Every structure is written in C-alpha cells, then in structure tokens.
Coordinates of C-alpha atoms and ligand atoms in Angstrom, one line a residue:
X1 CA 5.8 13.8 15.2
X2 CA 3.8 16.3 13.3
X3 CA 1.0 14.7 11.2
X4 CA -1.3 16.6 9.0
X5 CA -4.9 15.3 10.2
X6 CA -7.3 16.0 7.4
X7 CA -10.1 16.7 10.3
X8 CA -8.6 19.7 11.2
X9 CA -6.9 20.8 8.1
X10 CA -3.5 21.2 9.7
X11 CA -0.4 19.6 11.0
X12 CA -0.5 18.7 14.4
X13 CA 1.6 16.8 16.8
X14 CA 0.4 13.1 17.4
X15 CA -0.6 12.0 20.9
X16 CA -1.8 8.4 20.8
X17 CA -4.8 7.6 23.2
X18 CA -2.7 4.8 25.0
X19 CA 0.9 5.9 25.5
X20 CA 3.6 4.0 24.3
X21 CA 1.0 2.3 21.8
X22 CA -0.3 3.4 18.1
X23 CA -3.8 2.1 16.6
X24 CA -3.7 2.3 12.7
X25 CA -7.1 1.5 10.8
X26 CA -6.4 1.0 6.9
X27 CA -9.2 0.7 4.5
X28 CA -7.9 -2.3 2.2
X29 CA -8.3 -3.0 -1.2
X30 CA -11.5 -3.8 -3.3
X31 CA -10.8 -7.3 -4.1
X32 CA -12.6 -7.7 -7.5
X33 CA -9.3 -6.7 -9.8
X34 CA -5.5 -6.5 -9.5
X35 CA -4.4 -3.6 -7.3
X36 CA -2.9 -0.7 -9.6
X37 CA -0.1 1.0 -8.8
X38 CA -2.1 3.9 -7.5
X39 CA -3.8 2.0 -4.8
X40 CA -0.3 0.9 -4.1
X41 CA 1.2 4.0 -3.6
X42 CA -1.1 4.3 -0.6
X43 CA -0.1 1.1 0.8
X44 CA 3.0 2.2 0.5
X45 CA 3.2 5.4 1.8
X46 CA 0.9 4.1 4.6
X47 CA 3.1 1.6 5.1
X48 CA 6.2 4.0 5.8
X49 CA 3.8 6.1 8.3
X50 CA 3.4 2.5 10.1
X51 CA 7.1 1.9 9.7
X52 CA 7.9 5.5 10.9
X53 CA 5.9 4.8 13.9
X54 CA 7.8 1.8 15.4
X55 CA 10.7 3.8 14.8
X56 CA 10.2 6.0 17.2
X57 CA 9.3 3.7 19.5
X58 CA 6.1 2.9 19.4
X59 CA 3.8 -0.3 19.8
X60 CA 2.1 -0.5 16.5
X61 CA -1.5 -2.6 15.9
X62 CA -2.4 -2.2 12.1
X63 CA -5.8 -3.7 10.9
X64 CA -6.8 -4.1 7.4
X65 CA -10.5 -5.3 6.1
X66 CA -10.5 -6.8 2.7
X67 CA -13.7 -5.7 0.9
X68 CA -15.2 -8.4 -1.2
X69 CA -19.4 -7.1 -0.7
X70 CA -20.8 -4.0 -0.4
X71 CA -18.4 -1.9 -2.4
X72 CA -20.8 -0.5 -5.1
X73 CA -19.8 0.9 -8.5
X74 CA -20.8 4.9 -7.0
X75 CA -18.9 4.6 -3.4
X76 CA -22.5 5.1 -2.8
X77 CA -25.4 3.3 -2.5
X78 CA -26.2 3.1 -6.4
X79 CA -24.6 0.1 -9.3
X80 CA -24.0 -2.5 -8.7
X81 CA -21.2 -4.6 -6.5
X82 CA -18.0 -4.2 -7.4
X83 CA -17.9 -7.9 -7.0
X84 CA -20.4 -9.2 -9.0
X85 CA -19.0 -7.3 -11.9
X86 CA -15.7 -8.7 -11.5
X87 CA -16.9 -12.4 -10.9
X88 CA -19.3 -11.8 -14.1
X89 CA -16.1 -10.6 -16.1
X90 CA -14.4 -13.9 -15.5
X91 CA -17.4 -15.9 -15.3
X92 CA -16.5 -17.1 -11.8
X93 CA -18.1 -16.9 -8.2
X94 CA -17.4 -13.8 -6.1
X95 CA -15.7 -15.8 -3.5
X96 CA -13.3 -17.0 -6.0
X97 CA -12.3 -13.9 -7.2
X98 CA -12.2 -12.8 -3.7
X99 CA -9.8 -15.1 -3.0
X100 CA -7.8 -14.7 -6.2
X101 CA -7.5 -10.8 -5.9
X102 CA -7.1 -11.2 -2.5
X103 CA -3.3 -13.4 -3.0
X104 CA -2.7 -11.4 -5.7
X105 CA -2.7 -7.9 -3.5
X106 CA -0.6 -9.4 -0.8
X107 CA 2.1 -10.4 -3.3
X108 CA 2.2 -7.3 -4.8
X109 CA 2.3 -5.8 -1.4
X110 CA 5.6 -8.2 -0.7
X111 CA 7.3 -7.3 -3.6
X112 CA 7.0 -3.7 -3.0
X113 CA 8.1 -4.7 0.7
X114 CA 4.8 -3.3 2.5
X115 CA 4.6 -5.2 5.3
X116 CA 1.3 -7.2 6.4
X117 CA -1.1 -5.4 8.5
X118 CA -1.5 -7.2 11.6
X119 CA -4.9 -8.4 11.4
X120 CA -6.1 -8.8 8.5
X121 CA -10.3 -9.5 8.4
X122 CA -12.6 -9.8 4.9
X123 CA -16.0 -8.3 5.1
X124 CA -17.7 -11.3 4.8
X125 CA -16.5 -12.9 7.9
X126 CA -17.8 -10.3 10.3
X127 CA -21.3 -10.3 9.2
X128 CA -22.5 -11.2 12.8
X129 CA -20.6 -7.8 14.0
X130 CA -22.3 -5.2 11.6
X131 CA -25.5 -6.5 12.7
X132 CA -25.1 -5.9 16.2
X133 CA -24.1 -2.1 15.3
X134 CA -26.7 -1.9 12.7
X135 CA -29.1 -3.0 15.4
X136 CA -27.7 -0.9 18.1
X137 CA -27.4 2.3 15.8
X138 CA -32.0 1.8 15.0
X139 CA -32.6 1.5 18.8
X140 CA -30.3 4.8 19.3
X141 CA -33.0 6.6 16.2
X142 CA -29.8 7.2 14.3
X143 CA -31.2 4.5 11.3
X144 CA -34.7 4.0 10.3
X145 CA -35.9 1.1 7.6
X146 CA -37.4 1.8 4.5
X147 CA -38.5 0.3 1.5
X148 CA -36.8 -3.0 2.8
X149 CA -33.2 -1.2 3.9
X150 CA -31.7 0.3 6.7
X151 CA -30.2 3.5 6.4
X152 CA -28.1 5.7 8.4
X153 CA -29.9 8.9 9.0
X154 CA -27.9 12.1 8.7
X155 CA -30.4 14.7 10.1
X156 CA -29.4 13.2 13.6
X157 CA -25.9 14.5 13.9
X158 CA -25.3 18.0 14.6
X159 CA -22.2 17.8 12.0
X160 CA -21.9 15.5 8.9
X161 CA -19.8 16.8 6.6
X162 CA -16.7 16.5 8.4
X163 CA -14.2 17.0 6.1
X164 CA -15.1 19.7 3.6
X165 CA -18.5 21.3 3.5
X166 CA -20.5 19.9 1.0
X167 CA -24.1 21.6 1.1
X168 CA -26.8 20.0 0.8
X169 CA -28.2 21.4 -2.0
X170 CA -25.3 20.1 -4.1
X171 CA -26.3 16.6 -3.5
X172 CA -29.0 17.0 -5.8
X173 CA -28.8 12.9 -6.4
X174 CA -26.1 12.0 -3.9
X175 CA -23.0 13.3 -5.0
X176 CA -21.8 11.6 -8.3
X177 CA -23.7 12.6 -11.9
X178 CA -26.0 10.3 -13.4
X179 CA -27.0 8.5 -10.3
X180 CA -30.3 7.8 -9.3
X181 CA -32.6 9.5 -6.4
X182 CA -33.5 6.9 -3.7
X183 CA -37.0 7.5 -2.7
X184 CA -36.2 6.0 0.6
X185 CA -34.0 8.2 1.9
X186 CA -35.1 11.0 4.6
X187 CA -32.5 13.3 3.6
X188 CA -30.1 13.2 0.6
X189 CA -27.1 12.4 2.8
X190 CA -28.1 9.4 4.6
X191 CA -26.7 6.1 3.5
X192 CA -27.4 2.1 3.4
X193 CA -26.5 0.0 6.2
X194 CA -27.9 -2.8 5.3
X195 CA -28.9 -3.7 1.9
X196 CA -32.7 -6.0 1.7
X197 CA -35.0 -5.5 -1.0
X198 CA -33.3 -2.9 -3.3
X199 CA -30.7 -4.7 -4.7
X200 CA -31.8 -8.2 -4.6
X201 CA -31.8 -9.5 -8.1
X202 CA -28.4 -10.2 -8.8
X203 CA -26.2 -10.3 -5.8
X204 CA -24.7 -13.3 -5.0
X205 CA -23.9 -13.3 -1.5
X206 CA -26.8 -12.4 1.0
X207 CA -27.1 -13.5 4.6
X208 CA -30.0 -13.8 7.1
X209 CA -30.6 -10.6 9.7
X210 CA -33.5 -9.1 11.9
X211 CA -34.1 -7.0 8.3
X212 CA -34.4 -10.1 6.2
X213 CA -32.1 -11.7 4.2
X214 CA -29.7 -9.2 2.3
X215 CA -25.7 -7.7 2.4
X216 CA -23.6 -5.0 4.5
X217 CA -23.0 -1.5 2.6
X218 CA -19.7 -0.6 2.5
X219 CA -19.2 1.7 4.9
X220 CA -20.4 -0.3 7.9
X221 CA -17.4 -2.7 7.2
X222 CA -14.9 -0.4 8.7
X223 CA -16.1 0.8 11.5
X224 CA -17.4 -2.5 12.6
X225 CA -13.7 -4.5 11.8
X226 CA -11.9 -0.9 13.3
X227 CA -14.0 -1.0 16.5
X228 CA -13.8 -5.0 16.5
X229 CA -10.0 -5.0 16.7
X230 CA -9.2 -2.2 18.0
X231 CA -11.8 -1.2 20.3
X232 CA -14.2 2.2 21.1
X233 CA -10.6 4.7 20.4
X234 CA -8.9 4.6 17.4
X235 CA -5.2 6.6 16.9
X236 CA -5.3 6.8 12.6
X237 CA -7.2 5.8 10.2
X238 CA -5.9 5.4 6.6
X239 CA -7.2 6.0 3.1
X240 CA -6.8 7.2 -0.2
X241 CA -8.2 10.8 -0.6
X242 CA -11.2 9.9 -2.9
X243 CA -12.2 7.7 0.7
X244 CA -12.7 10.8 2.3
X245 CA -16.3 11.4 0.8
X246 CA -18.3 9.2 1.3
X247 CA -16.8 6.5 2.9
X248 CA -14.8 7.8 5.9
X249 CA -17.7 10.7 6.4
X250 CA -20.0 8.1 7.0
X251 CA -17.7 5.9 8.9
X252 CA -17.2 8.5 11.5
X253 CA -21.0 9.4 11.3
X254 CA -22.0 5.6 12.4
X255 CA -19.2 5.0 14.6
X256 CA -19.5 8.4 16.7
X257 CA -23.4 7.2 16.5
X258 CA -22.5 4.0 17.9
X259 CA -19.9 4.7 20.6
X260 CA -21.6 7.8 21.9
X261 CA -17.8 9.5 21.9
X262 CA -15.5 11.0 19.5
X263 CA -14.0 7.9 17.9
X264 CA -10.7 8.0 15.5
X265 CA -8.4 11.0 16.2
X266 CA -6.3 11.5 13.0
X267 CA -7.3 11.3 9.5
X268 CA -4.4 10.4 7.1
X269 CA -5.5 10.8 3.2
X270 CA -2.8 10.0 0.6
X271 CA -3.6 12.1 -2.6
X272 CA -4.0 10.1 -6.3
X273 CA -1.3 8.9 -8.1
X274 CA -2.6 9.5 -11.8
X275 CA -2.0 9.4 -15.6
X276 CA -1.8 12.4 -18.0
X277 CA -5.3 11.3 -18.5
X278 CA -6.4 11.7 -15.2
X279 CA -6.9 10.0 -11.9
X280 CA -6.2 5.8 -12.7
X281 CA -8.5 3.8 -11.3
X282 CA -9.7 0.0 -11.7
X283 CA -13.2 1.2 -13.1
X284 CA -11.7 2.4 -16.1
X285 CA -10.3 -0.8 -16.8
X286 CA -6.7 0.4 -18.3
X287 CA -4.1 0.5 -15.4
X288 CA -0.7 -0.2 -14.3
X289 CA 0.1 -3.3 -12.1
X290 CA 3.6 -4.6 -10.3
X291 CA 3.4 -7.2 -12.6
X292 CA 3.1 -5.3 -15.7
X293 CA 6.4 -3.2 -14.4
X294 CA 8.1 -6.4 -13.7
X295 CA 7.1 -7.5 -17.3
X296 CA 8.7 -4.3 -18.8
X297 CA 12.0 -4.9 -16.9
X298 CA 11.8 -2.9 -13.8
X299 CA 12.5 -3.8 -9.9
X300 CA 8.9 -2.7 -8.3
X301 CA 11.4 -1.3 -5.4
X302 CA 12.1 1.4 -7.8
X303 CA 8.6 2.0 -8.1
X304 CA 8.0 2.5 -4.2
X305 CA 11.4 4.9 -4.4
X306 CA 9.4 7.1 -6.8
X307 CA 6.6 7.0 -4.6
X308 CA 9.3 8.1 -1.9
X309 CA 10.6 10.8 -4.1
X310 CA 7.3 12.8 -3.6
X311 CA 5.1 14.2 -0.5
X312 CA 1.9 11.9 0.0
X313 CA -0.7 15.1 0.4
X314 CA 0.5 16.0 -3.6
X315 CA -0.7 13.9 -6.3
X316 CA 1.7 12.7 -8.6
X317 CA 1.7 11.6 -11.6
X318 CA 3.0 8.8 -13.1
X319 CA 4.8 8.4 -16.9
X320 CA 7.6 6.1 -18.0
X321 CA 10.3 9.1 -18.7
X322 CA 9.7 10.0 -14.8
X323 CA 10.0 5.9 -13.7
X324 CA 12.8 6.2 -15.2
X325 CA 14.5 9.0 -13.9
X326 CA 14.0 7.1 -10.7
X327 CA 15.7 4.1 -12.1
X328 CA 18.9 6.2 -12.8
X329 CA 19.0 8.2 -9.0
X330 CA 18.0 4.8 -7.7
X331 CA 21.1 2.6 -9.0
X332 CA 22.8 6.2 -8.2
X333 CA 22.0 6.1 -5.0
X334 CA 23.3 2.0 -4.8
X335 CA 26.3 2.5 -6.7
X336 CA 27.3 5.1 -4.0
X337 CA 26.4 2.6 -1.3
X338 CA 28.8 -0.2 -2.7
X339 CA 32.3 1.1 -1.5
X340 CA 30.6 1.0 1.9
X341 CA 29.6 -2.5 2.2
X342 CA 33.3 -4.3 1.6
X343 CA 34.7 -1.5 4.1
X344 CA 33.0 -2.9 7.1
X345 CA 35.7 -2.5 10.1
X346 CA 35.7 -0.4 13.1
X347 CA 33.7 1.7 15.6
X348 CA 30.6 3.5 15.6
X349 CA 31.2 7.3 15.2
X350 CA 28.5 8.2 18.1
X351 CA 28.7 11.9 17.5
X352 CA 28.0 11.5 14.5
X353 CA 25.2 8.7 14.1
X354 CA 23.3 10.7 16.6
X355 CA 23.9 14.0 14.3
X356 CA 22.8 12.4 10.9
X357 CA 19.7 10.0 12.7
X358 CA 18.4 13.3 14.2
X359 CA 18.2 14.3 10.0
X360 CA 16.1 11.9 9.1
X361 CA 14.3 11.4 12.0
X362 CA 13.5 15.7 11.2
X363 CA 12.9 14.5 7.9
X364 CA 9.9 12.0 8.9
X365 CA 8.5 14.1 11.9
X366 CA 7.6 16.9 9.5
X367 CA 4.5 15.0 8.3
X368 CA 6.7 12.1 6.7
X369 CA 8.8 14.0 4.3
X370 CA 10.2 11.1 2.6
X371 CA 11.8 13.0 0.0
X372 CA 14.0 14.4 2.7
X373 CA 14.3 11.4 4.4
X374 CA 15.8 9.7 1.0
X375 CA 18.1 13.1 1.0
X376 CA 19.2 12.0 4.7
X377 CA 20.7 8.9 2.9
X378 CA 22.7 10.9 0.7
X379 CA 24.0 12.8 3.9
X380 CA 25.1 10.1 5.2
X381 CA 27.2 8.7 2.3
X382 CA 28.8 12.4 2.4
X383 CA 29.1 12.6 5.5
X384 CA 32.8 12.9 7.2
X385 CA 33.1 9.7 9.2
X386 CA 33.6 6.0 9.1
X387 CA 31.8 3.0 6.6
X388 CA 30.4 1.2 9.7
X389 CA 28.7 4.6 11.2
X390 CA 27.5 5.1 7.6
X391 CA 26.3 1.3 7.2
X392 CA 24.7 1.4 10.2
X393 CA 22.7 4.2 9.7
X394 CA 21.3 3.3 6.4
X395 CA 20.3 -0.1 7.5
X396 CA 18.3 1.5 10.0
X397 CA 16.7 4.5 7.9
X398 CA 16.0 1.2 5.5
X399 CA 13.9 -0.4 8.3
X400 CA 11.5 2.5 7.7
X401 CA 12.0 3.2 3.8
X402 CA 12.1 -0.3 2.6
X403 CA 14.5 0.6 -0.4
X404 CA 16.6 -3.0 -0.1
X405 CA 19.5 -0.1 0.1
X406 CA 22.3 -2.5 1.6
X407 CA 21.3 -5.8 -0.1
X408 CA 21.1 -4.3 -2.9
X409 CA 24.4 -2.7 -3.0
X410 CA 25.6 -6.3 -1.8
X411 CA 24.5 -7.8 -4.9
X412 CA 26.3 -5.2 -7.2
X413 CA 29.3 -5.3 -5.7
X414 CA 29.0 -9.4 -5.9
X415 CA 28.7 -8.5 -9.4
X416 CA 31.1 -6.4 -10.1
X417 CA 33.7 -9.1 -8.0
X418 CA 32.5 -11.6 -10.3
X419 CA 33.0 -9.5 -13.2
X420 CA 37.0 -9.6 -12.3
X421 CA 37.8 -13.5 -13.2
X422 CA 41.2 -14.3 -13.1
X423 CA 43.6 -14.9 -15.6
X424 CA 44.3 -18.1 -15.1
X425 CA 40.7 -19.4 -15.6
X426 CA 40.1 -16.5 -18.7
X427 CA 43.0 -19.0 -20.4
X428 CA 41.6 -22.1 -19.8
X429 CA 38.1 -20.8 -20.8
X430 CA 40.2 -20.1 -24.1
X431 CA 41.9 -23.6 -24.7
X432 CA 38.1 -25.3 -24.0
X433 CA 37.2 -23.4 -26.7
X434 CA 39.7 -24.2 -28.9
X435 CA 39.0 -27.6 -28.2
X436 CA 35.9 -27.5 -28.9
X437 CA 36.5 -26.2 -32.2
X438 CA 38.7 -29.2 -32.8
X439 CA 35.8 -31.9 -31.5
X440 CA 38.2 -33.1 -29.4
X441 CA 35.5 -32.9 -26.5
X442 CA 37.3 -34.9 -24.1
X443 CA 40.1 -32.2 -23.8
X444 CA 37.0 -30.1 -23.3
X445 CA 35.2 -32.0 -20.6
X446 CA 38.3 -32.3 -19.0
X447 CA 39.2 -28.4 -19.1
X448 CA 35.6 -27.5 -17.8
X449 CA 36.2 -29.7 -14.5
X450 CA 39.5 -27.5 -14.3
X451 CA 37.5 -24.4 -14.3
X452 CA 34.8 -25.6 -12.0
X453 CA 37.8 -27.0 -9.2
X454 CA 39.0 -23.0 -9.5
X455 CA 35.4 -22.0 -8.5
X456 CA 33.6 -20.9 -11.6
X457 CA 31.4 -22.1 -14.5
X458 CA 31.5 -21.8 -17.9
X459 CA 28.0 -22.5 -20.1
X460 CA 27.6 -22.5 -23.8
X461 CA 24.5 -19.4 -24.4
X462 CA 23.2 -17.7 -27.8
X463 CA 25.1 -14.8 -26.4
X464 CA 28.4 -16.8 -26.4
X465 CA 30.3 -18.3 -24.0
X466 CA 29.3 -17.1 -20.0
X467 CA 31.6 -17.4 -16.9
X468 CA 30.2 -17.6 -13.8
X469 CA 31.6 -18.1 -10.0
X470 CA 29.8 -20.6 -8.4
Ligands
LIG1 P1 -10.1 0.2 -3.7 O1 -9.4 -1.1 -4.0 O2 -10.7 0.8 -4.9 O3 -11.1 0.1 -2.6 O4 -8.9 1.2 -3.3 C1 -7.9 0.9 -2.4 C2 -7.2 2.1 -1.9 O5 -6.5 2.8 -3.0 C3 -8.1 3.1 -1.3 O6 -7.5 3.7 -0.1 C4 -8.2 4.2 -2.3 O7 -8.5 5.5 -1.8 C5 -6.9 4.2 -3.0 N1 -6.8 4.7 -4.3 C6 -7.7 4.5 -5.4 N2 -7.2 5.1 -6.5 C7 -6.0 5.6 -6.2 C8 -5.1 6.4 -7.0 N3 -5.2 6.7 -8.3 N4 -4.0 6.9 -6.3 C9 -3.8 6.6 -5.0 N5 -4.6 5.9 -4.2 C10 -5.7 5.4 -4.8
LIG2 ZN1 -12.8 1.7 4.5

C-alpha cells in the first residue's frame, strides 16, 4: 500500500516494523465537549486506514489516549485547561465531564460505525508512566527545570521542526498571536513536560512527583501511552493536521529523546473538515454534532459516506446542500443494491470477484482513495456477472467502508415488500372501518383479529389508518 507519510512529504509504500503486524497510535479526543463532526471525520477516515489494514491481511493493535489534563486552550503551554473550562461551564468536576464526554464520543463513534481502538487509556491513569520518561528525559540533559516546571529543551536535537520549517524567528511568542512569553524557557521552542508552579491556581487535578505536586502537558501523554502499549517502534501514528505543530513535533522530539532511536515511521494527518466560515472547532463554541444531524433527520452513516466521497489530505467543507447531495447518491447507491439482495442463488464468479476486488483494493492502496473505492461499488453493481458474486463483494468492500451497504438495502426492500399488502386484508382493513363508523366495535374487534391471523396490523394514527406486517 502506498501511504503519504507527512515526514517525508510523499507517498511511500508501507513496511511495518514487525511483519505480518501493524502498530496504529491515534491521538483521541479532548474530552471537555461533544466531538464535532470535524473531529469525527478523522476518526473516521482513520478508522477506514485501520480497517483497510486488516484487509489486507494484517494484524492490527490500535491505541487511543483520551485527554482529560494537560490539553491547554493554545496546544501550547499558555490558557488554561481545556478541562477546567469545560467543568467551569457546567459547574461540574473535571472528572465528571471527563467521563460524560468521554461516553458521549464512543457513541458517536458507534453510530458512525468507527470501531473501538483496541486499548483505550485516559491521561490521568498513566501518571506514574510520564514521570518515569520525564525523569529519564532530565538525566539524558534533554529537559532542565525552571521556575518550578520541567521543560523539554529543543536546542538538544539536531532537527526539531520536523514537519515544515518553521524558523525560529517566527516564534516570536510561541507560535499562536496573543500569547504570552515564558521567561523560563531556554529557547522559544521548548515545551512543558510537567506543569508545578506556573499554573497552580486553578487546576483541579494535580498529582505528587520528584518536581512537586503538579499535571502532565499535553504532549507527554502520547508518547508515554504510544510507547506503553506499543513499545520503543511505532508503524503510524494518527492525527488531525492542526496536531502536526505542536503536538506530534514535540512528541517525536521527546520520544526520539527518550528511546535514543528513530521512533514512529509514518505520519498520517487528515486535513480540516470546515464551515464557509472557516476551520470548526470546539473553541469557538458553534459546531455540528451526530446528534444535532440525527435531530434534523439524517442517518449519521450518510455523514461518514460524505466523508468517504472526498480524499482525507483535502479539506472539505461541510454545508447542508452538499449533506444532501450525499443523501440522494447514498439511497442511490442502496436502491441499486436492493434487486441484489432477494436474488441470492448460485456460484461465485471467481474471475470475476478477483477482477473487481483488485479495483478496490487499487482504489485503497493509492493512499486510501475512498472516493474510488465507493466508485468500485458501483462497478460491481454494473458489472457483468451474477447477484451472489456481486453481494459478496460488497459485503466485503463494506468490512472496510462501514456504509451498512447490504443491511441497508435489506431494510428497503423489507419495505417496499411490506408496502405490497394483499387484497384480501386491504378489504378487511375497509369493512373495520366501516364498522367503526357504525360503533359497532365488536364487528371491529373482531375484523382486526382477522387481520392480525393474516400477518399484519392495523393502528388508528393522526395520519389515518397504518397497516403493518408483523
Ligand atoms: P481534540 O478533541 O480537539 O483534541 O481533537 C480531536 C481530533 O480531531 C484531533 O486529531 C484533531 O486534530 C482533529 N480535528 C480538530 N478539528 C478538526 C476539524 N475541523 N476537521 C478535522 N479534524 C479535526
Ligand atoms: Zn496526541
């Protein structure tokens, strides 16, 4: 497969460390509001790189941190805790809107059929773990203390800016506007570790260590719960794109620090999903959440097909006229699917099953084209060969795209059978209600048991009378 691996700017073909096996490191979500649906286009698209992954074969370990400290309102070392601000918002403790957040993200994650990383591990119970690196990274001379904190020191690597190349110069005061200098620091680059004395006053949750008593930074949380699960050689690691400065820059600086090796080999950065007005983010308080689709009537399936329907290094941008454009292709793309799943006899076609799962699998091994890969589906509904060669073939391209492709064409053509009641029980349905217009209810009791020993149901609704098969 050929992954684009934002260290080296190009597409290159992925060799895991271990072969046979896959190491995936995701940086999870910020657990002080709901997820938007522009964080969840990265789970999602991660999620199909994952998928993509075991398709081929390989033996997949996926670990998630959940970050509920250390995540300050600059992705630097400046505001305050994401946390506190959403616990003060809702006037409750940071571990309950942890927790809250937390549920909330994993059920959004189910509905949009992402599947659960394999370990999953909140910042806060690894404490004893970033210690031991932080401790381990002062004895190597690659972090100092001052005024109270630890901080990485940047002048000790011989390249920090990994990604791009940000000068120096430009961090004038880090690399946001408005922030403030910290006197501490050596050089403008280097970052917090470990939190003591500068941001005491209002933080909630602070733990004992050789520094005193204070709270992790940010960035130590994923290398520590990476290189905790699994171990000194990572294969990917995840991330929006706005995680590529700071945070993943200073993971690799402190990790690489650590181990004394090169540590994670592929960088995969999903680009913004944003609004006419710009990148949408939780900060600015007005987003779009699963819920707030399902509210407005949509299946948040559709929403990971529009996801689908673009390349993750693009942004894309979300409005309700494209949503539902991808509503119309989507039931499209179903309704085309429906002849196949009540005309389920015969053999595999091998010739051509092999012919059309090379397609996709081209699709996905060009850097996880999943626009083509949906296209691959349409081949094989077009395709010249048998239902049960073409069913087969989408329920295993839906193993990696997560579309509910065949139950959802189940349930329409369910529909569309019940739609089709029979005469005989349209005329009953008929006679109850003539009855009923009469009051005589006992004709009308008895007439509804009729119905029901024929298989269906017939209920009373402001829209009028409803038939149902039971
Ligand atoms: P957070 O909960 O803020 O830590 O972010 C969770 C994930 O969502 C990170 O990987 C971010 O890089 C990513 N992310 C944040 N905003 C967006 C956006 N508008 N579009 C896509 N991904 C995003
Ligand atoms: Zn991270």
């Amino acid at each position: 497969m050929q992954l684009y691996n934002s260290l080296s700017h190009k597409k290159e073909e992925f060799i895991p460390h271990t072969e046979g096996k896959a190491s995936i490191y995701t940086c999870g979500p910020t657990v002080y509001h709901y997820a938007h649906i522009g964080n969840l286009r990265t789970y999602i698209m991660e999620d199909i790189l994952e998928k993509y992954l075991r398709f081929t074969g390989l033996d997949v370990k996926r670990v998630m941190n959940i970050t509920d400290v250390g995540h300050l309102t600059s992705d630097g070392d400046t505001g305050d805790d994401k946390m506190l601000n959403g616990a003060r918002r809702e006037h409750k403790t940071v571990m309950q809107i942890a927790k809250f957040y937390t549920e909330a993200f994993f059920n959004d994650c189910k509905k949009l059929n992402i599947k659960m990383p394999d370990v999953v591990e909140p910042a806060t119970s690894c404490i004893d773990d970033f210690i031991k690196v932080i401790s381990s990274l002062i004895e190597k001379g690659y972090a100092y203390e001052a005024g109270g904190n630890i901080y990485f020191d940047t002048s000790k690597l011989k390249k920090y800016y990994v990604f791009n190349d940000f000068r120096e110069e430009d961090l004038a005061v880090g690399v946001r506007e408005g922030v403030e200098e910290d006197g501490n620091k050596r050089n403008k680059a280097d970052f917090v570790l470990w939190f003591t004395k500068s941001k005491f006053d209002s933080q909630e949750l602070k733990w004992e260590s050789p520094w005193g008593i204070g709270y992790p930074g940010w960035h130590i949380e994923c290398s520590c719960i990476s290189m905790k699960n699994l171990g000194e050689y990572l294969d990917i690691h995840c991330g929006g794109i706005d995680n590529a400065f700071p945070h993943h820059t200073n993971e690799i600086a402190q990790s690489e620090a650590y181990l004394g090796h090169e540590w994670c080999n592929y960088w995969f950065h999903v680009h913004h999903l944003n609004t006419n007005s710009g990148k949408m983010s939780k900060s600015k308080g007005e987003f779009l959440t699963v819920s707030l689709l399902e509210e407005k009537g949509y299946n948040p399936i559709v929403y990971r097909y529009f996801c689908l329907l673009s390349h993750y290094r693009k942004s894309l941008v979300f409005d309700w006229d494209n949503l539902n454009n991808a509503v119309t292709s989507y039931e499209k793309l179903i309704e085309k699917i429906v002849p196949l799943v009540s005309e389920n006899s015969g053999e595999t076609d091998s010739k051509a099953y092999e012919m059309l799962m090379k397609n996709f699998a081209d699709a996905l091994d060009n850097d996880l084209n999943t626009s083509l890969a949906v296209t691959a589906v349409y081949d094989v509904i077009k395709a010249d060969t048998n239902a049960v060669t073409k069913l087969a073939l989408i329920r295993k391209f839906d193993e990696v795209l997560g579309l509910d492709l065949i139950e959802n064409a189940i349930k329409k053509a369910n529909e569309s059978e019940n739609d089709t009641i029979p005469e005989e029980v349209l005329k009953l349905v008929e006679e109850r209600q003539n009855a009923r217009k009469e009051k005589n209810f006992t004709l009308a009791d008895e007439i509804r048991s009729k119905i029901t020993s024929l298989g269906y149901e017939v209920r009373e609704t402001r829209q009028g009378t409803e038939i149902k098969k039971i």
